């Protein structure tokens, strides 16, 4: 068997795994990046909310910012995890999720997924006046604080 050298410390080359036989797409190797995982959490939370209450997200824009950019700052000793903006003339209601504060507060990826879901549900409840249970907030929320 011929011996190969890794001359430039680039690691192994070529396909590491054959494509998925059902989808034809390559099998992902390794974990998703921090940003990809956070975006996946937001997407999954919105899909869960849409499954629980299909019309809850109508007319509401959900966005992600890395950190809060507030003009006047915030009061208290905690950094805000999200913000809700009421609709006005010519502008839809908005929910802004702040990525870094949520990641900093969660201790694991599973907890981050639950925290993102909880944050979106709470802000959506504030904007729409619906109960947390109607929006898919059926987990025990008291053990988070």
XYZ file of C-alpha atoms in Angstrom:
145
model
C 0.000 0.000 0.000
C 1.496 3.353 -0.995
C 2.260 5.756 1.763
C 0.845 9.279 1.392
C 2.126 12.363 3.053
C 0.078 15.259 4.296
C 2.501 17.922 3.142
C 0.532 21.056 3.954
C -1.481 19.987 7.026
C -4.749 20.118 5.113
C -6.040 16.802 6.401
C -7.705 14.089 4.392
C -8.919 14.818 0.883
C -11.765 13.454 -1.158
C -15.211 12.287 -0.148
C -15.386 11.027 3.426
C -18.793 9.406 3.063
C -20.943 8.363 0.149
C -24.037 10.498 -0.533
C -27.308 9.645 1.146
C -28.940 7.010 -1.090
C -32.428 8.490 -0.572
C -31.751 12.175 -1.135
C -28.528 12.064 -3.154
C -27.065 14.839 -0.996
C -23.735 14.460 0.775
C -23.844 13.380 4.385
C -22.862 16.294 6.652
C -19.805 15.586 8.721
C -19.401 17.334 12.037
C -21.653 19.683 13.908
C -23.304 22.744 12.384
C -21.676 26.070 13.115
C -22.951 28.275 15.936
C -24.827 30.583 13.551
C -26.307 27.719 11.519
C -27.543 26.021 14.678
C -29.125 29.229 16.001
C -30.910 29.848 12.684
C -32.114 26.242 12.741
C -33.508 26.809 16.253
C -35.433 29.885 15.098
C -36.777 28.068 12.030
C -37.863 25.058 14.085
C -39.535 27.270 16.703
C -41.519 29.084 14.016
C -42.533 25.759 12.443
C -43.719 24.470 15.842
C -45.723 27.637 16.448
C -47.261 27.440 12.959
C -48.241 23.810 13.621
C -49.865 24.690 16.961
C -51.603 27.866 15.764
C -51.454 28.305 11.957
C -52.527 31.964 11.818
C -50.407 33.220 14.744
C -47.523 34.430 12.575
C -49.687 36.237 9.996
C -48.528 39.826 9.604
C -45.534 39.384 11.923
C -41.909 39.505 10.818
C -39.380 37.534 12.876
C -35.756 38.613 12.591
C -32.427 37.816 14.222
C -29.762 40.281 15.329
C -26.471 39.318 16.886
C -26.682 41.784 19.796
C -29.258 44.378 20.858
C -28.772 47.838 19.353
C -30.900 50.034 21.543
C -30.572 53.805 21.388
C -31.395 54.606 24.982
C -29.980 51.408 26.411
C -32.038 49.247 28.690
C -32.975 49.382 32.312
C -32.113 46.751 34.849
C -29.161 44.446 35.153
C -30.069 41.980 32.383
C -29.443 42.264 28.672
C -32.679 41.848 26.655
C -33.107 38.512 24.872
C -35.618 39.812 22.325
C -37.796 42.765 21.395
C -41.308 43.129 20.036
C -42.337 46.096 17.905
C -46.031 46.889 17.560
C -47.404 47.395 14.047
C -47.797 50.958 12.827
C -49.001 52.582 9.667
C -47.157 50.993 6.764
C -45.128 48.630 8.966
C -45.883 45.108 10.158
C -45.330 43.896 13.697
C -41.817 42.619 14.337
C -40.123 40.237 16.731
C -36.342 40.555 16.978
C -34.368 37.743 18.595
C -30.904 38.587 19.929
C -28.522 35.737 19.202
C -25.588 36.332 21.564
C -27.571 37.015 24.778
C -29.632 33.858 24.210
C -26.521 31.776 23.543
C -24.838 33.207 26.625
C -27.785 32.316 28.855
C -28.179 28.729 27.601
C -25.843 26.064 28.959
C -26.360 23.507 26.171
C -27.638 23.312 22.620
C -30.841 21.640 23.778
C -31.469 24.405 26.271
C -30.765 27.001 23.564
C -33.396 25.384 21.335
C -35.981 25.538 24.160
C -35.007 29.096 25.117
C -35.372 30.360 21.531
C -38.800 28.713 21.296
C -39.879 30.162 24.621
C -38.670 33.657 23.718
C -40.517 33.718 20.395
C -43.708 32.364 21.987
C -43.608 34.987 24.765
C -43.088 37.874 22.342
C -45.776 36.535 20.003
C -48.162 36.232 22.939
C -47.477 39.864 23.849
C -48.113 41.081 20.291
C -51.200 38.992 19.528
C -52.816 38.679 22.958
C -53.010 34.889 22.629
C -52.202 32.596 25.520
C -48.864 30.782 25.701
C -50.654 27.413 25.492
C -52.378 28.389 22.224
C -48.990 29.196 20.673
C -47.341 25.928 21.654
C -45.901 26.955 25.019
C -46.988 23.769 26.782
C -43.719 22.939 28.516
C -43.006 23.761 32.148
C -41.711 27.335 32.011
C -41.216 27.913 35.719
C -37.837 26.150 35.934
C -36.041 28.603 33.594
C -35.483 31.603 35.794
